[in-house]
Coordinates of C-alpha atoms in Angstrom, one line a residue:
Chain A
M19 CA 0.0 0.0 0.0
I20 CA 2.8 2.4 1.0
E21 CA 4.7 1.3 -2.0
R22 CA 1.9 2.0 -4.4
R23 CA 1.1 5.4 -2.9
S24 CA 4.7 6.6 -3.2
R25 CA 4.7 5.3 -6.8
L26 CA 1.7 7.5 -7.4
R27 CA 3.3 10.4 -5.7
R28 CA 6.4 10.1 -7.8
L29 CA 4.2 10.0 -10.9
L30 CA 2.5 13.2 -9.9
E31 CA 5.5 15.0 -8.5
I32 CA 8.2 14.0 -11.0
E33 CA 7.1 12.2 -14.1
L34 CA 4.0 14.5 -14.8
P35 CA 6.0 17.7 -14.5
A36 CA 8.8 16.1 -16.6
L37 CA 6.2 15.2 -19.3
L38 CA 4.9 18.8 -19.2
L39 CA 8.3 20.2 -19.7
V40 CA 9.0 17.9 -22.6
V41 CA 5.7 18.9 -24.2
V42 CA 6.5 22.6 -23.8
A43 CA 10.0 22.0 -25.2
V44 CA 8.9 20.2 -28.4
A45 CA 5.4 21.5 -29.1
P46 CA 6.4 24.6 -31.2
Y47 CA 8.7 22.4 -33.3
V48 CA 6.2 19.6 -33.7
W49 CA 3.5 22.2 -34.6
M50 CA 5.8 23.5 -37.3
A51 CA 6.4 20.0 -38.6
I52 CA 2.7 19.2 -38.6
T53 CA 1.9 22.4 -40.5
S54 CA 4.4 21.5 -43.1
I55 CA 2.6 18.3 -44.1
K56 CA -0.9 19.9 -44.2
P57 CA -2.5 20.7 -47.5
D58 CA -3.0 24.5 -48.0
S59 CA -6.8 24.0 -47.5
D60 CA -6.2 22.7 -44.0
I61 CA -3.6 25.4 -43.2
A62 CA -6.1 28.1 -44.1
R63 CA -8.9 26.7 -41.9
F64 CA -10.0 28.1 -38.5
P65 CA -10.7 26.7 -36.0
V66 CA -7.4 25.0 -36.5
V67 CA -7.2 21.5 -37.9
Y68 CA -4.8 19.6 -35.6
W69 CA -4.0 16.7 -37.9
P70 CA -4.5 16.7 -41.6
E71 CA -6.8 14.1 -43.1
M72 CA -4.5 13.9 -46.2
P73 CA -0.9 14.5 -45.1
T74 CA 1.2 15.7 -48.0
L75 CA 4.9 16.2 -48.8
G76 CA 3.9 18.7 -51.5
H77 CA 5.3 21.7 -49.7
Y78 CA 8.7 20.0 -49.5
A79 CA 8.6 19.1 -53.2
D80 CA 7.7 22.8 -54.0
L81 CA 10.4 24.1 -51.7
L82 CA 13.1 22.0 -53.3
A83 CA 11.9 22.3 -56.9
R84 CA 10.6 25.8 -57.2
T85 CA 12.6 28.0 -54.8
S86 CA 16.2 28.8 -54.3
F87 CA 16.2 26.7 -51.2
P88 CA 18.5 23.9 -52.3
K89 CA 21.2 26.4 -53.3
N90 CA 20.7 28.1 -49.9
L91 CA 21.2 24.8 -48.1
L92 CA 24.4 24.3 -50.0
D93 CA 25.6 27.8 -49.2
S94 CA 24.9 27.3 -45.5
L95 CA 26.7 24.0 -45.6
I96 CA 29.8 25.6 -47.3
V97 CA 29.8 28.6 -44.9
A98 CA 29.3 26.6 -41.8
T99 CA 32.0 24.0 -42.8
C100 CA 34.5 26.8 -43.7
A101 CA 33.7 28.7 -40.5
S102 CA 34.3 25.5 -38.5
L103 CA 37.6 24.7 -40.2
L104 CA 38.9 28.2 -40.1
G105 CA 37.9 28.5 -36.4
L106 CA 39.7 25.2 -35.6
G107 CA 42.7 26.0 -37.8
L108 CA 43.4 29.2 -35.9
S109 CA 42.3 28.1 -32.4
V110 CA 44.0 24.7 -32.1
P111 CA 47.5 26.3 -32.2
A112 CA 46.4 29.1 -29.9
A113 CA 44.9 26.7 -27.4
Y114 CA 48.1 24.7 -27.5
A115 CA 50.1 27.8 -26.6
F116 CA 47.7 28.7 -23.8
S117 CA 47.7 25.2 -22.4
R118 CA 51.3 24.1 -22.8
F119 CA 53.4 27.3 -22.2
G120 CA 53.8 29.9 -19.5
F121 CA 54.6 33.2 -21.2
V122 CA 54.3 36.9 -20.6
G123 CA 50.8 38.1 -21.5
R124 CA 49.2 34.7 -21.3
R125 CA 46.6 35.6 -18.7
F126 CA 46.0 39.0 -20.3
L127 CA 45.4 37.4 -23.8
M128 CA 43.1 34.8 -22.4
T129 CA 41.1 37.5 -20.7
Q130 CA 40.8 39.4 -23.9
F131 CA 39.5 36.3 -25.8
L132 CA 36.9 35.8 -23.1
T133 CA 35.9 39.5 -23.2
I134 CA 35.5 39.8 -26.9
N135 CA 33.2 36.9 -26.8
M136 CA 30.8 39.2 -24.8
F137 CA 30.9 42.0 -27.3
P138 CA 27.5 42.9 -28.9
I139 CA 27.3 42.0 -32.6
V140 CA 26.0 45.6 -33.2
L141 CA 29.3 46.8 -32.0
M142 CA 31.2 45.1 -34.9
I143 CA 28.8 44.6 -37.7
I144 CA 28.6 48.1 -39.2
P145 CA 32.4 48.5 -39.6
L146 CA 32.7 44.9 -40.8
F147 CA 30.1 45.7 -43.5
V148 CA 31.9 48.9 -44.5
A149 CA 35.3 47.0 -44.6
M150 CA 33.9 44.1 -46.6
R151 CA 32.4 46.4 -49.1
A152 CA 35.7 48.2 -49.5
L153 CA 37.5 44.9 -50.0
G154 CA 34.9 43.5 -52.3
L155 CA 34.1 40.7 -49.9
L156 CA 30.4 41.4 -49.6
D157 CA 28.3 38.6 -50.9
T158 CA 31.1 36.1 -50.9
V159 CA 31.6 32.9 -48.9
L160 CA 34.8 34.3 -47.4
G161 CA 33.0 37.5 -46.2
V162 CA 30.3 35.6 -44.3
V163 CA 32.9 33.1 -42.9
L164 CA 35.0 35.9 -41.6
G165 CA 31.9 37.4 -39.9
H166 CA 31.2 34.1 -38.2
A167 CA 34.9 33.8 -37.2
T168 CA 34.3 36.8 -34.9
F169 CA 32.5 34.4 -32.5
A170 CA 34.1 31.1 -33.6
I171 CA 37.7 32.0 -32.7
P172 CA 37.3 33.2 -29.1
F173 CA 34.8 30.4 -28.3
A174 CA 36.9 27.7 -29.8
I175 CA 40.1 28.9 -28.1
W176 CA 38.4 28.7 -24.7
M177 CA 36.8 25.4 -25.2
L178 CA 39.9 23.8 -26.6
T179 CA 42.2 25.2 -24.0
S180 CA 40.1 23.7 -21.2
Y181 CA 40.1 20.4 -23.1
L182 CA 43.9 20.4 -23.6
N183 CA 44.4 21.3 -20.0
G184 CA 42.7 18.0 -19.2
I185 CA 45.4 16.0 -21.0
P186 CA 48.4 15.5 -18.7
K187 CA 51.5 17.5 -19.7
E188 CA 53.6 14.6 -18.7
L189 CA 52.5 12.7 -21.9
D190 CA 54.0 15.3 -24.3
E191 CA 57.1 15.7 -22.0
A192 CA 57.7 12.0 -22.1
A193 CA 57.5 12.0 -25.9
M194 CA 59.9 14.9 -26.2
V195 CA 62.4 13.2 -23.8
D196 CA 62.2 10.1 -26.0
G197 CA 63.4 12.3 -28.9
A198 CA 60.2 13.3 -30.6
T199 CA 60.2 16.8 -32.1
R200 CA 57.6 19.3 -31.0
L201 CA 55.6 18.8 -34.2
Q202 CA 55.7 15.0 -33.8
T203 CA 54.5 15.4 -30.2
I204 CA 51.6 17.5 -31.3
T205 CA 50.6 15.4 -34.3
R206 CA 51.2 11.9 -32.8
I207 CA 50.4 12.4 -29.1
L208 CA 48.3 15.5 -28.4
L209 CA 46.0 15.7 -31.4
P210 CA 44.8 12.1 -31.3
L211 CA 44.1 12.5 -27.6
A212 CA 42.3 15.8 -28.1
A213 CA 40.3 14.6 -31.1
P214 CA 37.0 14.3 -29.3
G215 CA 37.3 17.9 -27.9
I216 CA 38.3 19.2 -31.3
A217 CA 35.4 17.4 -32.9
S218 CA 32.8 18.8 -30.5
T219 CA 34.3 22.3 -30.8
G220 CA 34.1 22.1 -34.6
I221 CA 30.5 20.8 -34.5
Y222 CA 29.5 23.5 -32.1
V223 CA 30.9 26.2 -34.4
F224 CA 29.2 24.5 -37.3
V225 CA 25.9 24.7 -35.6
A226 CA 26.4 28.3 -34.4
S227 CA 27.3 29.4 -38.0
W228 CA 24.4 27.4 -39.6
N229 CA 22.0 29.1 -37.1
E230 CA 23.5 32.6 -37.4
Y231 CA 21.4 35.3 -38.9
L232 CA 22.6 38.9 -38.5
F233 CA 26.1 38.5 -40.0
A234 CA 24.8 36.3 -42.8
M235 CA 22.1 38.9 -43.5
M236 CA 24.4 41.9 -43.6
L237 CA 27.3 40.3 -45.4
S238 CA 25.6 38.1 -48.0
G239 CA 23.4 38.9 -51.0
Q240 CA 22.4 37.4 -54.3
N241 CA 25.3 35.1 -54.8
V242 CA 25.7 33.6 -51.3
R243 CA 22.5 33.3 -49.2
T244 CA 22.4 31.1 -46.2
V245 CA 19.2 29.3 -45.2
T246 CA 18.4 31.5 -42.2
V247 CA 18.5 34.6 -44.4
A248 CA 16.5 32.9 -47.2
L249 CA 13.8 31.8 -44.7
Q250 CA 13.5 35.3 -43.4
L251 CA 13.1 36.6 -47.0
F252 CA 10.4 34.0 -47.6
I253 CA 8.4 35.6 -44.8
G254 CA 8.3 38.8 -46.7
E255 CA 8.0 37.3 -50.1
Y256 CA 5.3 34.7 -49.5
T257 CA 3.5 36.1 -46.5
I258 CA 0.7 33.6 -46.5
Q259 CA 2.7 30.5 -47.7
W260 CA 3.0 28.9 -44.3
G261 CA 3.3 25.5 -45.9
L262 CA 6.6 26.4 -47.6
L263 CA 7.9 28.3 -44.6
T264 CA 7.2 25.5 -42.1
A265 CA 8.7 22.9 -44.5
G266 CA 11.8 25.0 -44.8
G267 CA 12.0 25.6 -41.0
T268 CA 11.6 21.9 -40.3
L269 CA 14.4 21.0 -42.8
V270 CA 16.8 23.6 -41.5
A271 CA 16.4 22.7 -37.9
L272 CA 16.6 19.0 -38.2
P273 CA 20.4 18.4 -38.9
V274 CA 21.6 21.0 -36.4
T275 CA 19.3 19.7 -33.6
I276 CA 20.8 16.2 -34.1
L277 CA 24.4 17.6 -34.1
F278 CA 23.7 19.7 -31.1
L279 CA 22.5 16.7 -29.1
F280 CA 25.8 15.0 -29.7
V281 CA 28.0 17.9 -28.5
Q282 CA 25.9 19.4 -25.7
R283 CA 27.6 17.3 -23.0
H284 CA 31.0 18.8 -23.8
L285 CA 29.4 22.2 -24.2
V286 CA 28.4 22.8 -20.6
G287 CA 32.0 22.9 -19.5
G288 CA 33.0 25.2 -22.4
L289 CA 30.1 27.6 -21.9
T290 CA 30.5 28.3 -18.2
A291 CA 34.2 27.8 -18.7
G292 CA 34.9 25.7 -15.6
A293 CA 32.2 27.0 -13.3
V294 CA 30.5 23.5 -13.5
K295 CA 33.0 20.9 -12.4
S296 CA 32.2 17.8 -14.3
Chain B
M28 CA 59.5 22.3 -21.7
V29 CA 62.2 23.0 -24.2
G30 CA 61.8 25.7 -26.8
N31 CA 62.5 29.2 -27.7
R32 CA 60.7 31.8 -25.6
F33 CA 59.0 33.1 -28.8
T34 CA 57.5 29.7 -29.6
P35 CA 54.1 30.3 -27.8
Y36 CA 53.7 33.6 -29.6
L37 CA 54.3 31.8 -32.9
F38 CA 51.4 29.5 -32.2
L39 CA 49.2 32.4 -31.2
A40 CA 50.1 34.7 -34.0
P41 CA 47.4 33.5 -36.6
A42 CA 44.6 33.7 -34.1
L43 CA 45.8 37.1 -32.8
L44 CA 46.1 38.6 -36.3
A45 CA 42.7 37.3 -37.4
T46 CA 41.1 38.6 -34.2
A47 CA 42.8 42.0 -34.6
A48 CA 41.4 42.3 -38.1
I49 CA 37.9 41.1 -37.6
V50 CA 37.1 42.1 -34.0
L51 CA 39.5 44.8 -32.8
Y52 CA 39.5 46.8 -36.0
P53 CA 35.7 46.9 -36.2
V54 CA 35.3 47.9 -32.5
A55 CA 37.9 50.7 -32.9
S56 CA 36.2 51.7 -36.0
T57 CA 32.8 51.9 -34.2
L58 CA 34.3 54.1 -31.5
W59 CA 35.7 56.4 -34.3
M60 CA 32.4 56.5 -36.2
S61 CA 30.4 57.2 -33.0
L62 CA 32.4 60.5 -32.8
H63 CA 31.5 61.4 -36.4
D64 CA 28.4 62.3 -38.4
F65 CA 28.8 59.3 -40.8
V66 CA 25.9 58.6 -43.2
L67 CA 26.5 55.8 -45.7
F68 CA 25.3 57.6 -48.8
R69 CA 27.5 60.7 -48.0
P70 CA 30.9 59.0 -47.7
H71 CA 33.0 62.0 -48.5
S72 CA 31.6 64.3 -45.8
V73 CA 32.2 62.8 -42.4
P74 CA 32.5 65.7 -40.0
F75 CA 33.9 65.2 -36.5
V76 CA 31.2 65.9 -34.0
G77 CA 32.9 64.9 -30.8
F78 CA 30.3 63.7 -28.4
G79 CA 27.5 65.1 -30.5
N80 CA 26.0 61.8 -31.2
Y81 CA 26.0 60.9 -27.5
A82 CA 24.4 64.3 -26.7
R83 CA 21.7 63.6 -29.3
L84 CA 20.9 60.4 -27.5
L85 CA 19.7 62.1 -24.4
A86 CA 17.1 64.0 -26.3
D87 CA 16.0 61.0 -28.4
E88 CA 12.7 59.6 -27.1
A89 CA 13.2 56.3 -29.0
F90 CA 16.5 55.8 -27.1
W91 CA 14.8 56.0 -23.8
I92 CA 12.0 53.8 -24.8
S93 CA 14.5 51.2 -26.2
L94 CA 16.5 51.4 -23.0
W95 CA 13.4 50.8 -20.8
N96 CA 12.3 48.0 -23.1
S97 CA 15.8 46.5 -22.8
F98 CA 15.5 46.4 -19.0
V99 CA 12.0 44.8 -19.2
W100 CA 13.2 42.4 -21.9
V101 CA 16.3 41.2 -20.0
G102 CA 14.6 41.1 -16.6
L103 CA 11.6 39.1 -17.7
A104 CA 13.3 36.9 -20.2
V105 CA 16.3 36.0 -18.0
G106 CA 14.2 35.7 -14.9
L107 CA 11.6 33.4 -16.5
Q108 CA 14.3 31.3 -18.3
F109 CA 16.0 30.8 -15.0
A110 CA 12.9 29.9 -13.1
L111 CA 11.7 27.4 -15.7
G112 CA 15.2 26.0 -16.1
F113 CA 15.8 25.6 -12.4
G114 CA 12.5 23.8 -12.1
A115 CA 13.3 21.6 -15.0
A116 CA 16.8 20.8 -13.6
L117 CA 15.2 19.7 -10.2
V118 CA 12.7 17.5 -11.9
L119 CA 15.3 15.9 -14.3
N120 CA 17.7 15.3 -11.4
E121 CA 15.3 12.7 -10.0
S122 CA 15.5 9.2 -11.5
F123 CA 12.7 7.8 -13.7
F124 CA 13.0 5.4 -16.5
W125 CA 12.7 7.8 -19.4
R126 CA 14.9 10.5 -17.9
S127 CA 17.6 10.4 -20.6
A128 CA 15.0 10.8 -23.3
A129 CA 13.5 13.8 -21.4
R130 CA 16.9 15.4 -21.0
A131 CA 17.6 15.1 -24.7
L132 CA 14.3 16.4 -25.9
I133 CA 14.3 19.4 -23.5
I134 CA 17.5 20.7 -25.2
I135 CA 15.8 21.1 -28.6
P136 CA 14.8 24.7 -28.2
W137 CA 18.4 25.6 -27.5
A138 CA 19.6 24.1 -30.7
L139 CA 17.2 25.8 -33.1
P140 CA 18.2 28.9 -35.2
S141 CA 16.6 32.2 -33.9
V142 CA 15.1 32.8 -37.3
I143 CA 13.1 29.5 -37.0
I144 CA 12.1 30.3 -33.5
G145 CA 10.8 33.6 -34.7
L146 CA 9.0 31.9 -37.6
M147 CA 7.4 29.2 -35.4
F148 CA 6.1 31.7 -32.9
T149 CA 4.9 34.1 -35.5
W150 CA 2.9 31.3 -36.9
I151 CA 1.6 30.2 -33.4
Y152 CA 0.6 33.9 -32.6
D153 CA -1.0 34.4 -36.1
Y154 CA -4.2 36.5 -35.8
N155 CA -6.3 34.5 -38.2
L156 CA -4.9 31.0 -38.2
G157 CA -2.7 30.8 -35.1
L158 CA -2.7 27.9 -32.6
L159 CA -2.6 30.2 -29.6
N160 CA -5.9 32.0 -30.5
D161 CA -7.5 28.7 -31.4
L162 CA -6.7 27.0 -28.1
L163 CA -7.6 30.1 -26.0
L164 CA -10.9 30.5 -27.9
R165 CA -11.7 26.8 -27.5
I166 CA -11.2 26.8 -23.7
G167 CA -13.1 30.1 -23.4
V168 CA -10.3 32.3 -22.1
L169 CA -10.7 34.7 -25.1
D170 CA -13.9 36.0 -26.7
G171 CA -12.3 36.9 -29.9
P172 CA -8.9 36.5 -31.6
V173 CA -6.0 38.7 -30.4
A174 CA -3.3 40.1 -32.7
W175 CA -0.5 39.3 -30.3
L176 CA 2.4 40.7 -32.2
A177 CA 0.5 43.8 -33.5
R178 CA -0.7 45.2 -30.2
A179 CA 1.5 47.5 -28.3
D180 CA 0.4 45.9 -25.0
T181 CA 1.1 42.3 -25.9
A182 CA 3.9 42.4 -28.5
L183 CA 6.9 42.6 -26.1
L184 CA 5.5 39.9 -23.8
A185 CA 4.8 37.7 -26.8
V186 CA 8.4 38.0 -28.0
V187 CA 9.7 37.5 -24.4
A188 CA 7.7 34.2 -24.2
A189 CA 9.5 33.0 -27.4
L190 CA 12.9 33.9 -25.9
V191 CA 12.0 32.2 -22.6
W192 CA 11.2 29.0 -24.6
Q193 CA 14.5 29.3 -26.4
G194 CA 16.6 29.9 -23.3
F195 CA 15.3 27.8 -20.5
P196 CA 17.2 24.6 -21.6
F197 CA 20.5 26.4 -21.1
F198 CA 19.7 26.9 -17.4
A199 CA 18.3 23.4 -17.1
V200 CA 21.4 21.8 -18.5
V201 CA 23.9 24.0 -16.6
I202 CA 22.0 23.7 -13.3
L203 CA 21.5 20.0 -13.7
A204 CA 25.3 19.5 -14.2
G205 CA 25.8 21.6 -11.0
L206 CA 23.2 19.5 -9.1
Q207 CA 25.0 16.3 -10.1
A208 CA 28.3 17.6 -8.8
I209 CA 26.8 17.8 -5.3
P210 CA 27.9 14.5 -3.6
S211 CA 25.0 12.3 -2.8
E212 CA 26.4 11.7 0.7
L213 CA 25.4 15.2 1.6
H214 CA 21.8 14.5 0.7
E215 CA 21.9 11.3 2.6
A216 CA 23.3 12.8 5.7
A217 CA 20.7 15.6 5.6
E218 CA 18.0 13.1 5.2
I219 CA 19.2 11.0 8.1
D220 CA 19.3 14.2 10.2
G221 CA 15.6 14.6 9.3
A222 CA 15.8 17.5 6.9
S223 CA 12.7 18.1 4.8
R224 CA 12.9 18.5 1.1
L225 CA 12.7 22.3 1.4
Q226 CA 15.4 22.3 4.1
R227 CA 17.7 20.2 1.9
L228 CA 17.1 22.6 -1.0
R229 CA 18.1 25.5 1.3
H230 CA 21.1 24.1 3.1
V231 CA 22.5 21.4 0.7
V232 CA 21.6 22.3 -2.8
W233 CA 21.7 26.1 -2.7
P234 CA 25.2 26.4 -1.3
G235 CA 26.5 23.9 -3.9
L236 CA 24.8 25.7 -6.7
K237 CA 25.3 29.4 -6.0
G238 CA 28.5 29.7 -8.0
V239 CA 27.1 27.9 -11.1
I240 CA 23.9 29.9 -11.0
L241 CA 25.6 33.3 -10.7
T242 CA 27.9 32.5 -13.7
A243 CA 25.0 31.2 -15.8
L244 CA 22.9 34.3 -14.9
L245 CA 25.7 36.6 -15.9
L246 CA 26.4 34.8 -19.1
R247 CA 22.7 34.7 -20.1
T248 CA 22.0 38.3 -19.1
I249 CA 24.8 39.5 -21.4
W250 CA 23.6 37.2 -24.2
V251 CA 19.9 38.2 -23.9
A252 CA 20.8 41.9 -23.7
N253 CA 22.8 41.6 -26.9
S254 CA 20.4 39.4 -28.9
L255 CA 18.1 41.1 -31.4
D256 CA 17.5 38.4 -34.1
V257 CA 14.3 36.9 -32.6
I258 CA 12.8 40.4 -32.2
L259 CA 13.9 41.5 -35.6
V260 CA 12.3 38.4 -37.2
M261 CA 9.1 38.6 -35.2
T262 CA 8.2 42.3 -35.0
G263 CA 11.1 44.3 -36.5
G264 CA 10.8 46.4 -33.4
G265 CA 7.1 47.3 -33.9
P266 CA 4.3 48.1 -33.4
G267 CA 5.7 51.7 -33.1
Y268 CA 8.6 51.4 -30.7
A269 CA 6.8 48.7 -28.6
T270 CA 9.5 46.0 -29.1
H271 CA 12.6 48.2 -29.7
T272 CA 15.5 47.2 -27.5
L273 CA 18.8 49.0 -27.4
P274 CA 20.7 46.6 -29.8
L275 CA 17.8 46.5 -32.1
Y276 CA 17.5 50.3 -32.2
A277 CA 21.2 50.6 -32.8
F278 CA 21.0 48.1 -35.6
L279 CA 17.9 49.7 -37.2
R280 CA 19.4 53.2 -37.1
A281 CA 22.5 52.0 -38.9
Y282 CA 21.0 49.4 -41.2
S283 CA 17.7 51.0 -42.3
G284 CA 18.6 54.6 -41.5
M285 CA 22.1 54.4 -42.8
E286 CA 23.2 56.6 -39.9
F287 CA 26.3 54.8 -39.0
G288 CA 27.6 57.5 -36.7
Y289 CA 24.5 57.6 -34.6
G290 CA 24.0 53.8 -34.7
S291 CA 27.6 53.4 -33.5
A292 CA 27.0 55.7 -30.6
L293 CA 24.0 53.6 -29.6
A294 CA 26.1 50.4 -29.9
V295 CA 28.8 51.9 -27.7
V296 CA 26.3 52.9 -25.0
L297 CA 24.9 49.3 -25.0
T298 CA 28.5 48.0 -24.6
L299 CA 29.2 50.3 -21.7
F300 CA 26.0 49.1 -20.0
L301 CA 27.1 45.5 -20.4
M302 CA 30.8 46.1 -19.5
A303 CA 30.1 46.0 -15.8
L304 CA 28.4 42.6 -16.0
A305 CA 31.0 41.2 -18.5
T306 CA 33.8 42.3 -16.1
V307 CA 32.3 40.3 -13.2
Y308 CA 31.8 37.3 -15.4
V309 CA 35.3 37.5 -16.8
R310 CA 36.9 37.8 -13.4
R311 CA 35.0 34.8 -12.0
T312 CA 35.9 32.7 -15.0
M313 CA 39.5 33.6 -15.0
R314 CA 39.7 32.8 -11.3
E315 CA 38.2 29.4 -12.0
A316 CA 40.6 28.8 -14.9
F317 CA 43.7 29.8 -13.0
R318 CA 43.0 28.0 -9.8

């Protein structure tokens, strides 16, 4: 009897609130996905039709065949991949320096990288726009990637430094005592050990770049247009075409949500930079 | 370790050069522009106006409205994100058989692009066909549909609700990690001593979580105060100035108004407001990193 009552209590006090939270967390996304498979006649009906009698993939077919969306997806893929590679290419050596050397200005420079991560985008975006225009980089992949590097570099440096700090220094010291050069130590000992951290950092930068809107909107144009900018333009272009819009939104969100779930465990440590001891 | 004393700077050089070019140069440039009357379509006449742009701010009604909205926006959004996230963390810290699924699903809002969040909520708030009006009409809370994003009295709250949805998983995940770092022996000892659930929350959980929570609040406050994409997508700042916040106003003055000088001054003022918070956050984090 006591057993059963406490089981009921647990159900009411823990599992029911947990279920409510999950419903709150997924409902808007699920609603978008449902809308995307409704025929236009159902979308335009009020009171709302919660589930279409005749689900359709027509909006997805239209989106891929009749709009610029496939090209936008490709642009986003290229931009996010390049941002991720550029971020890692610059940050891995920097994190190595911060983690493995004591040098004048180390603390100062780490503080600066943390501080610029807090800068408002509006503080940088206008001069970046002016500079890119002068250099002819507006509406190019490089332009958008450089915009995204403003947040990718400081974030990646911090996350990677804390990851490298977790790998004992004795390992690279032992390798160097055994006669390995610094380069060999890095490529054969340190990088393989740091691979999981480097991969999660890269994935996080990829997701952040894929999701980013303001830089992409200011720095791109006709030639290069990422999905977030394209979707926002759809809102103006096809005000009432909710089928197309929700199909696009569902597609754009799916890959990054899956990637994000993979890396979020590593992320907590990076985001609060050591405040949560895992 | 062996090596030249210039070796670390060699490894740092690429990142430092890139950062100087794409972050420090723009920031310095914004400071410079904020002291000039710089309008994009008049590039050859950029008179120095000293603190003229800043003086103009004080008499600009839209600035004061945006500033006030920013306080409301940050206070409500961060406060509610924290409350909901804390609750979620407490629930998810208990064990039940589908807990790991619940933890994964709850993170979804955090992963989504702001534009999509804006899009989803604009659709849910739609006057004619939106889910919110439909549900509220069905259960009888409303007599007629409400244009949530077009009314001055509901627009800001509607956008805040979208941001709360986006941001609560961050607090849930961070606080949950903090909760799990509290040794279970402490809980057991308190329970044996006859502490109630509330007493345990007060005397065991809270002292262990304080640091984590303060850091998370600082980080989130800075982030929310800076963010303007969700508002830009959902309302563009309207109706009127109802959903103008400081970063959005700075952006609109520069982007739509092409007044780069004045927009820059607004951006600098926003940064000064945030500097105090950022300093506290940076100090705490550096202390943790260099323990």
